[in-house]
Every structure is written in C-alpha cells, then in structure tokens.
C-alpha cells in the first residue's frame, strides 16, 4: 500500500510541477515575468482594478516580489496605484495596460474557460471540491511542522 501512495504522490507532484511549468512557459511566451503575469491576472479577475491586499491574498507570491513587479509595471505605464482609506492601495490598469492584458492575460483566461467549459458540471464540482479539500488538509497539516 505504501508504494501505491508513494507513486500517487509522485504523480501528483509531477502534475503540479507541470501545471506550474506550463503557466511559466505561457508567461515567457507572452513576454511577461511570472509575477507580472500573476498580478495582471489577478487584476483582470477583478475587472480593471484591484486592491493591493487582494493581490497578496490571491496570487500566492510574497509582498516583496509583488512590490518589485508593481514598480516595474508602473515604470512601464501598465498600471498605476492610488492610495485610499488610509494606507490601502488600489491598482488600476492604464490604457496601455488594458491593451497588454487583452493580448496576454485575457487569452490565458479564455483558454482556461474553454477547458473548464469542456468538462461536465460534475467534473468541475469534483475537481474543485477535491482541490479545496487537499489545500485545506495541507494547510492544517503544515501547522504541525
């Protein structure tokens, strides 16, 4: 039984790494760094603007990496930040940024939507339920480390 579980874990890790590599490859192909891709992707999922705190919560990348990537995106006039309600910041796409995401991130989102649309509702529900269950269990278990 242990060998079977080890084989399953290897398969899981392989698939996870391959998915990460595919997103990395598409970011490079689109001329974006991984962090810029994640930031722009998160902004697109929220419309054309997003709270900086949402990016840190939803992207899974460190604040330092986000800030570095944002400075670069600002210098390229892709995004701009505005402070509101004290220290909170909101990120907006510029016109140049809107054109960039149309030719990059929105294409990736369409591919993802097409893939999920090809699955049955039951397949989607099952995939999300199992993924959420795994993530929750993993987070609980790493607290023990």
N, CA, C and O atoms as a DFTB+ gen file, in Angstrom:
580 C
 N C O
     1  1       0.820      -1.197       0.000
     2  2       0.000       0.000       0.000
     3  2       0.865       1.262       0.000
     4  3       0.530       2.241      -0.667
     5  1       1.956       1.244       0.732
     6  2       2.816       2.417       0.802
     7  2       3.380       2.772      -0.568
     8  3       3.412       3.948      -0.930
     9  1       3.820       1.791      -1.329
    10  2       4.364       2.067      -2.661
    11  2       3.318       2.704      -3.564
    12  3       3.629       3.596      -4.353
    13  1       2.063       2.238      -3.444
    14  2       0.996       2.822      -4.247
    15  2       0.823       4.298      -3.886
    16  3       0.714       5.143      -4.775
    17  1       0.797       4.616      -2.579
    18  2       0.649       6.008      -2.154
    19  2       1.852       6.842      -2.572
    20  3       1.695       7.999      -2.961
    21  1       3.045       6.273      -2.498
    22  2       4.235       6.987      -2.954
    23  2       4.152       7.273      -4.441
    24  3       4.514       8.362      -4.886
    25  1       3.680       6.309      -5.211
    26  2       3.518       6.509      -6.653
    27  2       2.471       7.591      -6.939
    28  3       2.643       8.411      -7.840
    29  1       1.391       7.579      -6.165
    30  2       0.360       8.592      -6.337
    31  2       0.895       9.983      -6.006
    32  3       0.600      10.951      -6.707
    33  1       1.686      10.078      -4.930
    34  2       2.268      11.365      -4.554
    35  2       3.230      11.850      -5.638
    36  3       3.256      13.036      -5.967
    37  1       4.011      10.939      -6.183
    38  2       4.919      11.315      -7.283
    39  2       4.121      11.832      -8.476
    40  3       4.498      12.821      -9.106
    41  1       3.028      11.163      -8.775
    42  2       2.182      11.584      -9.900
    43  2       1.584      12.962      -9.619
    44  3       1.569      13.829     -10.492
    45  1       1.094      13.156      -8.398
    46  2       0.525      14.442      -8.005
    47  2       1.568      15.546      -8.147
    48  3       1.298      16.592      -8.738
    49  1       2.757      15.310      -7.604
    50  2       3.832      16.310      -7.666
    51  2       4.238      16.590      -9.105
    52  3       4.483      17.739      -9.472
    53  1       4.311      15.558      -9.910
    54  2       4.643      15.729     -11.327
    55  2       3.608      16.636     -11.998
    56  3       3.968      17.590     -12.687
    57  1       2.329      16.337     -11.795
    58  2       1.274      17.123     -12.432
    59  2       1.269      18.567     -11.938
    60  3       1.094      19.495     -12.728
    61  1       1.461      18.756     -10.635
    62  2       1.518      20.105     -10.081
    63  2       2.674      20.888     -10.689
    64  3       2.514      22.045     -11.079
    65  1       3.829      20.255     -10.767
    66  2       5.000      20.929     -11.353
    67  2       4.803      21.206     -12.836
    68  3       5.228      22.251     -13.328
    69  1       4.174      20.299     -13.546
    70  2       3.923      20.514     -14.974
    71  2       2.941      21.663     -15.207
    72  3       3.098      22.430     -16.157
    73  1       1.936      21.783     -14.349
    74  2       0.999      22.910     -14.463
    75  2       1.733      24.221     -14.214
    76  3       1.573      25.183     -14.965
    77  1       2.547      24.253     -13.144
    78  2       3.348      25.455     -12.867
    79  2       4.253      25.792     -14.047
    80  3       4.373      26.955     -14.430
    81  1       4.889      24.772     -14.621
    82  2       5.790      24.987     -15.755
    83  2       5.029      25.493     -16.976
    84  3       5.547      26.324     -17.723
    85  1       3.815      25.007     -17.187
    86  2       3.010      25.461     -18.326
    87  2       2.655      26.942     -18.179
    88  3       2.706      27.691     -19.154
    89  1       2.295      27.366     -16.960
    90  2       1.992      28.780     -16.738
    91  2       3.250      29.639     -16.873
    92  3       3.193      30.758     -17.383
    93  1       4.368      29.115     -16.419
    94  2       5.643      29.832     -16.584
    95  2       5.957      29.987     -18.074
    96  3       6.349      31.062     -18.528
    97  1       5.781      28.906     -18.820
    98  2       6.066      28.927     -20.267
    99  2       5.171      29.927     -20.990
   100  3       5.631      30.660     -21.865
   101  1       3.892      29.956     -20.623
   102  2       2.991      30.887     -21.305
   103  2       3.334      32.325     -20.934
   104  3       3.240      33.213     -21.781
   105  1       3.728      32.574     -19.688
   106  2       4.136      33.935     -19.298
   107  2       5.331      34.378     -20.136
   108  3       5.350      35.488     -20.668
   109  1       6.334      33.494     -20.248
   110  2       7.508      33.827     -21.067
   111  2       7.123      34.067     -22.522
   112  3       7.597      35.010     -23.154
   113  1       6.263      33.206     -23.040
   114  2       5.819      33.329     -24.432
   115  2       5.109      34.660     -24.679
   116  3       5.180      35.229     -25.768
   117  1       4.421      35.140     -23.640
   118  2       3.694      36.405     -23.745
   119  2       4.553      37.608     -23.362
   120  3       4.082      38.745     -23.388
   121  1       5.812      37.355     -23.006
   122  2       6.735      38.432     -22.683
   123  2       6.562      39.004     -21.283
   124  3       6.912      40.156     -21.028
   125  1       6.021      38.196     -20.380
   126  2       5.781      38.650     -19.012
   127  2       6.570      37.799     -18.024
   128  3       6.816      36.617     -18.267
   129  1       6.960      38.404     -16.920
   130  2       7.528      37.611     -15.836
   131  2       6.379      36.871     -15.150
   132  3       5.214      37.237     -15.309
   133  1       6.712      35.841     -14.396
   134  2       5.674      35.102     -13.673
   135  2       4.913      36.022     -12.721
   136  3       3.688      35.946     -12.632
   137  1       5.631      36.888     -12.011
   138  2       4.979      37.771     -11.042
   139  2       4.101      38.811     -11.742
   140  3       3.003      39.105     -11.270
   141  1       4.565      39.368     -12.852
   142  2       3.739      40.323     -13.604
   143  2       2.487      39.629     -14.127
   144  3       1.393      40.192     -14.084
   145  1       2.652      38.412     -14.617
   146  2       1.511      37.643     -15.111
   147  2       0.488      37.433     -13.995
   148  3      -0.709      37.624     -14.212
   149  1       0.945      37.043     -12.808
   150  2       0.028      36.811     -11.691
   151  2      -0.676      38.093     -11.255
   152  3      -1.870      38.079     -10.952
   153  1       0.057      39.186     -11.225
   154  2      -0.554      40.461     -10.844
   155  2      -1.611      40.872     -11.862
   156  3      -2.738      41.198     -11.489
   157  1      -1.260      40.859     -13.130
   158  2      -2.208      41.257     -14.171
   159  2      -3.397      40.297     -14.229
   160  3      -4.528      40.717     -14.469
   161  1      -3.139      39.020     -14.011
   162  2      -4.202      38.021     -13.990
   163  2      -5.181      38.331     -12.854
   164  3      -6.396      38.293     -13.045
   165  1      -4.644      38.634     -11.682
   166  2      -5.494      38.932     -10.531
   167  2      -6.298      40.198     -10.764
   168  3      -7.483      40.250     -10.437
   169  1      -5.665      41.219     -11.326
   170  2      -6.392      42.451     -11.641
   171  2      -7.519      42.146     -12.625
   172  3      -8.639      42.623     -12.443
   173  1      -7.242      41.364     -13.660
   174  2      -8.259      41.025     -14.664
   175  2      -9.429      40.260     -14.056
   176  3     -10.580      40.467     -14.443
   177  1      -9.138      39.387     -13.117
   178  2     -10.213      38.635     -12.464
   179  2     -11.107      39.531     -11.629
   180  3     -12.211      39.132     -11.257
   181  1     -10.643      40.747     -11.328
   182  2     -11.424      41.689     -10.543
   183  2     -11.918      42.860     -11.384
   184  3     -12.381      43.857     -10.831
   185  1     -11.831      42.764     -12.682
   186  2     -12.213      43.865     -13.566
   187  2     -10.958      44.542     -14.066
   188  3     -10.042      43.873     -14.542
   189  1     -10.901      45.842     -13.968
   190  2      -9.716      46.587     -14.412
   191  2      -9.011      47.255     -13.239
   192  3      -8.129      48.092     -13.432
   193  1      -9.403      46.882     -12.021
   194  2      -8.765      47.414     -10.830
   195  2      -8.820      46.365      -9.736
   196  3      -9.625      45.435      -9.788
   197  1      -7.958      46.524      -8.747
   198  2      -7.863      45.516      -7.700
   199  2      -7.162      46.106      -6.487
   200  3      -6.263      46.936      -6.625
   201  1      -7.569      45.683      -5.313
   202  2      -6.854      46.095      -4.108
   203  2      -5.511      45.391      -4.057
   204  3      -5.401      44.216      -4.407
   205  1      -4.496      46.112      -3.622
   206  2      -3.175      45.506      -3.460
   207  2      -3.257      44.321      -2.502
   208  3      -2.604      43.302      -2.722
   209  1      -4.043      44.445      -1.456
   210  2      -4.190      43.352      -0.488
   211  2      -4.797      42.105      -1.136
   212  3      -4.474      40.986      -0.740
   213  1      -5.675      42.289      -2.130
   214  2      -6.243      41.135      -2.840
   215  2      -5.168      40.400      -3.638
   216  3      -5.183      39.173      -3.735
   217  1      -4.250      41.156      -4.201
   218  2      -3.179      40.527      -4.972
   219  2      -2.310      39.675      -4.051
   220  3      -1.936      38.556      -4.404
   221  1      -1.992      40.200      -2.878
   222  2      -1.171      39.421      -1.964
   223  2      -1.922      38.176      -1.488
   224  3      -1.316      37.119      -1.314
   225  1      -3.226      38.290      -1.279
   226  2      -4.026      37.139      -0.836
   227  2      -4.216      36.106      -1.949
   228  3      -4.107      34.904      -1.708
   229  1      -4.495      36.571      -3.150
   230  2      -4.915      35.678      -4.230
   231  2      -3.783      35.154      -5.104
   232  3      -3.950      34.133      -5.771
   233  1      -2.647      35.821      -5.117
   234  2      -1.593      35.427      -6.051
   235  2      -0.661      34.365      -5.503
   236  3      -0.100      33.575      -6.263
   237  1      -0.490      34.340      -4.187
   238  2       0.424      33.367      -3.606
   239  2       1.894      33.766      -3.694
   240  3       2.772      32.948      -3.424
   241  1       2.170      35.013      -4.068
   242  2       3.566      35.447      -4.125
   243  2       3.831      36.449      -3.004
   244  3       2.908      37.081      -2.491
   245  1       5.079      36.582      -2.637
   246  2       5.450      37.415      -1.497
   247  2       5.189      38.890      -1.776
   248  3       5.154      39.328      -2.926
   249  1       5.007      39.647      -0.689
   250  2       4.788      41.095      -0.811
   251  2       5.970      41.766      -1.489
   252  3       5.795      42.677      -2.298
   253  1       7.171      41.317      -1.158
   254  2       8.383      41.900      -1.741
   255  2       8.401      41.692      -3.260
   256  3       8.723      42.613      -4.011
   257  1       8.058      40.489      -3.703
   258  2       8.022      40.195      -5.144
   259  2       6.933      41.006      -5.827
   260  3       7.135      41.532      -6.921
   261  1       5.776      41.105      -5.176
   262  2       4.679      41.898      -5.733
   263  2       5.095      43.357      -5.875
   264  3       4.880      43.969      -6.921
   265  1       5.686      43.910      -4.830
   266  2       6.094      45.322      -4.884
   267  2       7.132      45.569      -5.968
   268  3       7.083      46.585      -6.662
   269  1       8.054      44.654      -6.111
   270  2       9.078      44.793      -7.150
   271  2       8.438      44.741      -8.541
   272  3       8.740      45.565      -9.405
   273  1       7.564      43.775      -8.743
   274  2       6.897      43.645     -10.041
   275  2       5.992      44.844     -10.316
   276  3       5.917      45.318     -11.449
   277  1       5.306      45.334      -9.285
   278  2       4.445      46.507      -9.464
   279  2       5.243      47.747      -9.848
   280  3       4.817      48.525     -10.701
   281  1       6.399      47.928      -9.218
   282  2       7.247      49.080      -9.578
   283  2       7.628      49.010     -11.057
   284  3       7.627      50.023     -11.757
   285  1       7.952      47.809     -11.519
   286  2       8.320      47.640     -12.927
   287  2       7.112      47.910     -13.834
   288  3       7.231      48.597     -14.848
   289  1       5.953      47.364     -13.458
   290  2       4.740      47.595     -14.251
   291  2       4.355      49.071     -14.256
   292  3       3.870      49.579     -15.267
   293  1       4.566      49.766     -13.136
   294  2       4.306      51.210     -13.088
   295  2       5.273      51.964     -13.995
   296  3       4.867      52.866     -14.728
   297  1       6.541      51.599     -13.945
   298  2       7.536      52.296     -14.764
   299  2       7.278      52.082     -16.254
   300  3       7.640      52.917     -17.083
   301  1       6.649      50.955     -16.585
   302  2       6.284      50.667     -17.982
   303  2       4.910      51.236     -18.343
   304  3       4.428      51.047     -19.459
   305  1       4.285      51.932     -17.391
   306  2       2.970      52.553     -17.565
   307  2       1.881      51.539     -17.909
   308  3       1.001      51.801     -18.728
   309  1       1.964      50.371     -17.262
   310  2       0.967      49.304     -17.429
   311  2      -0.105      49.432     -16.351
   312  3      -1.287      49.199     -16.603
   313  1       0.326      49.807     -15.142
   314  2      -0.590      50.000     -14.020
   315  2      -0.239      51.291     -13.300
   316  3       0.846      51.847     -13.471
   317  1      -1.181      51.752     -12.493
   318  2      -0.887      52.831     -11.550
   319  2      -1.617      52.509     -10.256
   320  3      -2.638      51.821     -10.254
   321  1      -1.076      53.019      -9.159
   322  2      -1.626      52.773      -7.838
   323  2      -2.172      54.061      -7.256
   324  3      -1.620      55.141      -7.466
   325  1      -3.261      53.930      -6.523
   326  2      -3.820      55.059      -5.798
   327  2      -4.060      54.627      -4.365
   328  3      -4.538      53.525      -4.099
   329  1      -3.717      55.522      -3.444
   330  2      -3.958      55.274      -2.029
   331  2      -5.346      55.783      -1.687
   332  3      -5.770      56.841      -2.152
   333  1      -6.050      55.010      -0.862
   334  2      -7.358      55.443      -0.391
   335  2      -7.572      54.864       1.008
   336  3      -6.884      53.925       1.410
   337  1      -8.493      55.410       1.719
   338  2      -8.864      54.905       3.040
   339  2      -7.646      54.572       3.904
   340  3      -7.445      53.430       4.320
   341  1      -6.850      55.596       4.156
   342  2      -5.650      55.384       4.971
   343  2      -4.485      54.888       4.145
   344  3      -3.996      55.596       3.265
   345  1      -4.037      53.672       4.424
   346  2      -2.866      53.132       3.737
   347  2      -3.220      52.122       2.655
   348  3      -2.321      51.596       1.999
   349  1      -4.493      51.839       2.449
   350  2      -4.891      50.867       1.433
   351  2      -4.573      51.413       0.039
   352  3      -4.665      52.613      -0.220
   353  1      -4.196      50.490      -0.845
   354  2      -3.882      50.896      -2.213
   355  2      -4.703      50.077      -3.198
   356  3      -4.976      48.894      -2.996
   357  1      -5.077      50.751      -4.256
   358  2      -5.817      50.111      -5.338
   359  2      -4.963      50.198      -6.601
   360  3      -4.345      51.225      -6.881
   361  1      -4.941      49.108      -7.349
   362  2      -4.167      49.033      -8.588
   363  2      -5.131      49.150      -9.763
   364  3      -6.167      48.486      -9.803
   365  1      -4.778      49.993     -10.705
   366  2      -5.586      50.204     -11.899
   367  2      -4.751      49.915     -13.138
   368  3      -3.544      50.156     -13.160
   369  1      -5.406      49.398     -14.159
   370  2      -4.754      49.249     -15.460
   371  2      -4.810      50.584     -16.187
   372  3      -5.832      51.270     -16.166
   373  1      -3.710      50.947     -16.826
   374  2      -3.704      52.115     -17.706
   375  2      -4.283      51.676     -19.049
   376  3      -4.596      50.500     -19.236
   377  1      -4.422      52.592     -19.962
   378  2      -4.875      52.212     -21.311
   379  2      -3.882      51.239     -21.940
   380  3      -4.270      50.257     -22.572
   381  1      -2.598      51.528     -21.755
   382  2      -1.555      50.622     -22.250
   383  2      -1.680      49.255     -21.577
   384  3      -1.499      48.224     -22.224
   385  1      -1.990      49.247     -20.282
   386  2      -2.175      48.002     -19.540
   387  2      -3.378      47.219     -20.030
   388  3      -3.327      45.993     -20.127
   389  1      -4.459      47.919     -20.339
   390  2      -5.661      47.256     -20.860
   391  2      -5.364      46.567     -22.190
   392  3      -5.833      45.456     -22.438
   393  1      -4.594      47.221     -23.030
   394  2      -4.212      46.622     -24.311
   395  2      -3.305      45.412     -24.083
   396  3      -3.458      44.384     -24.741
   397  1      -2.369      45.539     -23.155
   398  2      -1.470      44.431     -22.850
   399  2      -2.243      43.215     -22.356
   400  3      -2.015      42.106     -22.838
   401  1      -3.148      43.401     -21.408
   402  2      -3.875      42.238     -20.883
   403  2      -4.794      41.633     -21.942
   404  3      -5.036      40.426     -21.940
   405  1      -5.301      42.462     -22.841
   406  2      -6.135      41.929     -23.931
   407  2      -5.321      40.960     -24.787
   408  3      -5.847      39.952     -25.258
   409  1      -4.044      41.266     -24.987
   410  2      -3.195      40.438     -25.840
   411  2      -2.426      39.357     -25.078
   412  3      -1.678      38.587     -25.680
   413  1      -2.607      39.299     -23.767
   414  2      -1.856      38.319     -22.969
   415  2      -2.783      37.578     -22.013
   416  3      -3.252      36.481     -22.316
   417  1      -3.039      38.171     -20.879
   418  2      -3.757      37.519     -19.779
   419  2      -5.150      37.071     -20.192
   420  3      -5.563      35.961     -19.854
   421  1      -5.872      37.898     -20.907
   422  2      -7.232      37.524     -21.307
   423  2      -7.232      36.308     -22.239
   424  3      -8.193      35.539     -22.260
   425  1      -6.165      36.137     -23.001
   426  2      -6.044      34.939     -23.838
   427  2      -5.894      33.684     -22.968
   428  3      -6.467      32.639     -23.275
   429  1      -5.128      33.793     -21.893
   430  2      -4.945      32.664     -20.973
   431  2      -6.261      32.346     -20.269
   432  3      -6.632      31.181     -20.131
   433  1      -6.957      33.378     -19.830
   434  2      -8.245      33.176     -19.160
   435  2      -9.238      32.508     -20.099
   436  3     -10.017      31.655     -19.675
   437  1      -9.214      32.889     -21.364
   438  2     -10.108      32.245     -22.343
   439  2      -9.769      30.762     -22.485
   440  3     -10.668      29.922     -22.525
   441  1      -8.490      30.441     -22.561
   442  2      -8.077      29.034     -22.645
   443  2      -8.590      28.263     -21.434
   444  3      -9.142      27.171     -21.571
   445  1      -8.401      28.842     -20.241
   446  2      -8.878      28.176     -19.024
   447  2     -10.393      27.980     -19.059
   448  3     -10.899      26.909     -18.727
   449  1     -11.109      29.033     -19.467
   450  2     -12.569      28.924     -19.556
   451  2     -12.995      27.857     -20.547
   452  3     -13.936      27.106     -20.287
   453  1     -12.309      27.782     -21.686
   454  2     -12.628      26.767     -22.687
   455  2     -12.418      25.358     -22.127
   456  3     -13.216      24.454     -22.375
   457  1     -11.338      25.187     -21.371
   458  2     -11.062      23.870     -20.775
   459  2     -12.158      23.506     -19.784
   460  3     -12.722      22.414     -19.851
   461  1     -12.461      24.423     -18.860
   462  2     -13.493      24.122     -17.870
   463  2     -14.859      23.933     -18.525
   464  3     -15.654      23.114     -18.065
   465  1     -15.139      24.676     -19.583
   466  2     -16.415      24.523     -20.285
   467  2     -16.532      23.152     -20.947
   468  3     -17.637      22.656     -21.163
   469  1     -15.391      22.541     -21.268
   470  2     -15.427      21.218     -21.901
   471  2     -15.669      20.102     -20.880
   472  3     -15.953      18.965     -21.258
   473  1     -15.558      20.420     -19.606
   474  2     -15.824      19.445     -18.547
   475  2     -17.300      19.507     -18.173
   476  3     -17.955      20.539     -18.319
   477  1     -17.800      18.386     -17.690
   478  2     -19.177      18.395     -17.205
   479  2     -19.238      19.167     -15.894
   480  3     -18.218      19.405     -15.248
   481  1     -20.430      19.547     -15.522
   482  2     -20.604      20.252     -14.248
   483  2     -20.118      19.376     -13.091
   484  3     -19.498      19.872     -12.150
   485  1     -20.396      18.098     -13.162
   486  2     -19.958      17.172     -12.114
   487  2     -18.430      17.081     -12.057
   488  3     -17.858      17.022     -10.968
   489  1     -17.773      17.069     -13.205
   490  2     -16.309      17.036     -13.225
   491  2     -15.733      18.303     -12.594
   492  3     -14.771      18.238     -11.828
   493  1     -16.320      19.448     -12.915
   494  2     -15.845      20.707     -12.332
   495  2     -16.056      20.716     -10.817
   496  3     -15.151      21.064     -10.060
   497  1     -17.241      20.336     -10.391
   498  2     -17.528      20.299      -8.950
   499  2     -16.575      19.353      -8.230
   500  3     -16.059      19.681      -7.162
   501  1     -16.345      18.200      -8.805
   502  2     -15.457      17.209      -8.195
   503  2     -14.028      17.738      -8.125
   504  3     -13.370      17.622      -7.092
   505  1     -13.552      18.314      -9.216
   506  2     -12.192      18.861      -9.252
   507  2     -12.012      19.921      -8.175
   508  3     -11.048      19.875      -7.412
   509  1     -12.939      20.878      -8.110
   510  2     -12.811      21.956      -7.136
   511  2     -12.950      21.442      -5.708
   512  3     -12.211      21.874      -4.823
   513  1     -13.873      20.540      -5.478
   514  2     -14.065      20.002      -4.128
   515  2     -12.809      19.275      -3.651
   516  3     -12.382      19.458      -2.511
   517  1     -12.221      18.457      -4.513
   518  2     -11.023      17.718      -4.125
   519  2      -9.820      18.647      -3.955
   520  3      -9.019      18.467      -3.037
   521  1      -9.696      19.624      -4.825
   522  2      -8.589      20.576      -4.721
   523  2      -8.712      21.389      -3.430
   524  3      -7.727      21.577      -2.717
   525  1      -9.909      21.864      -3.136
   526  2     -10.124      22.625      -1.903
   527  2      -9.871      21.752      -0.675
   528  3      -9.288      22.212       0.307
   529  1     -10.307      20.499      -0.730
   530  2     -10.087      19.570       0.381
   531  2      -8.596      19.323       0.594
   532  3      -8.120      19.322       1.729
   533  1      -7.867      19.116      -0.490
   534  2      -6.421      18.910      -0.395
   535  2      -5.749      20.138       0.210
   536  3      -4.943      20.017       1.132
   537  1      -6.078      21.309      -0.303
   538  2      -5.461      22.540       0.179
   539  2      -5.749      22.764       1.660
   540  3      -4.845      23.107       2.422
   541  1      -6.974      22.578       2.063
   542  2      -7.344      22.746       3.466
   543  2      -6.588      21.751       4.348
   544  3      -6.048      22.131       5.387
   545  1      -6.548      20.507       3.947
   546  2      -5.827      19.484       4.712
   547  2      -4.345      19.796       4.784
   548  3      -3.726      19.649       5.838
   549  1      -3.776      20.224       3.675
   550  2      -2.353      20.546       3.638
   551  2      -2.040      21.696       4.589
   552  3      -1.081      21.630       5.359
   553  1      -2.855      22.754       4.533
   554  2      -2.630      23.906       5.415
   555  2      -2.726      23.493       6.884
   556  3      -1.931      23.940       7.711
   557  1      -3.694      22.648       7.204
   558  2      -3.824      22.183       8.592
   559  2      -2.637      21.342       9.018
   560  3      -2.162      21.468      10.146
   561  1      -2.149      20.484       8.130
   562  2      -1.039      19.597       8.469
   563  2       0.272      20.373       8.620
   564  3       1.090      20.030       9.473
   565  1       0.484      21.410       7.808
   566  2       1.762      22.132       7.911
   567  2       1.836      22.982       9.177
   568  3       2.917      23.417       9.574
   569  1       0.695      23.216       9.805
   570  2       0.704      23.914      11.091
   571  2       1.437      23.078      12.143
   572  3       1.968      23.613      13.116
   573  1       1.456      21.759      11.932
   574  2       2.097      20.845      12.874
   575  2       3.606      20.815      12.741
   576  3       4.293      20.267      13.602
   577  1       4.124      21.389      11.686
   578  2       5.575      21.347      11.452
   579  2       6.277      22.317      12.376
   580  3       7.502      22.431      12.334
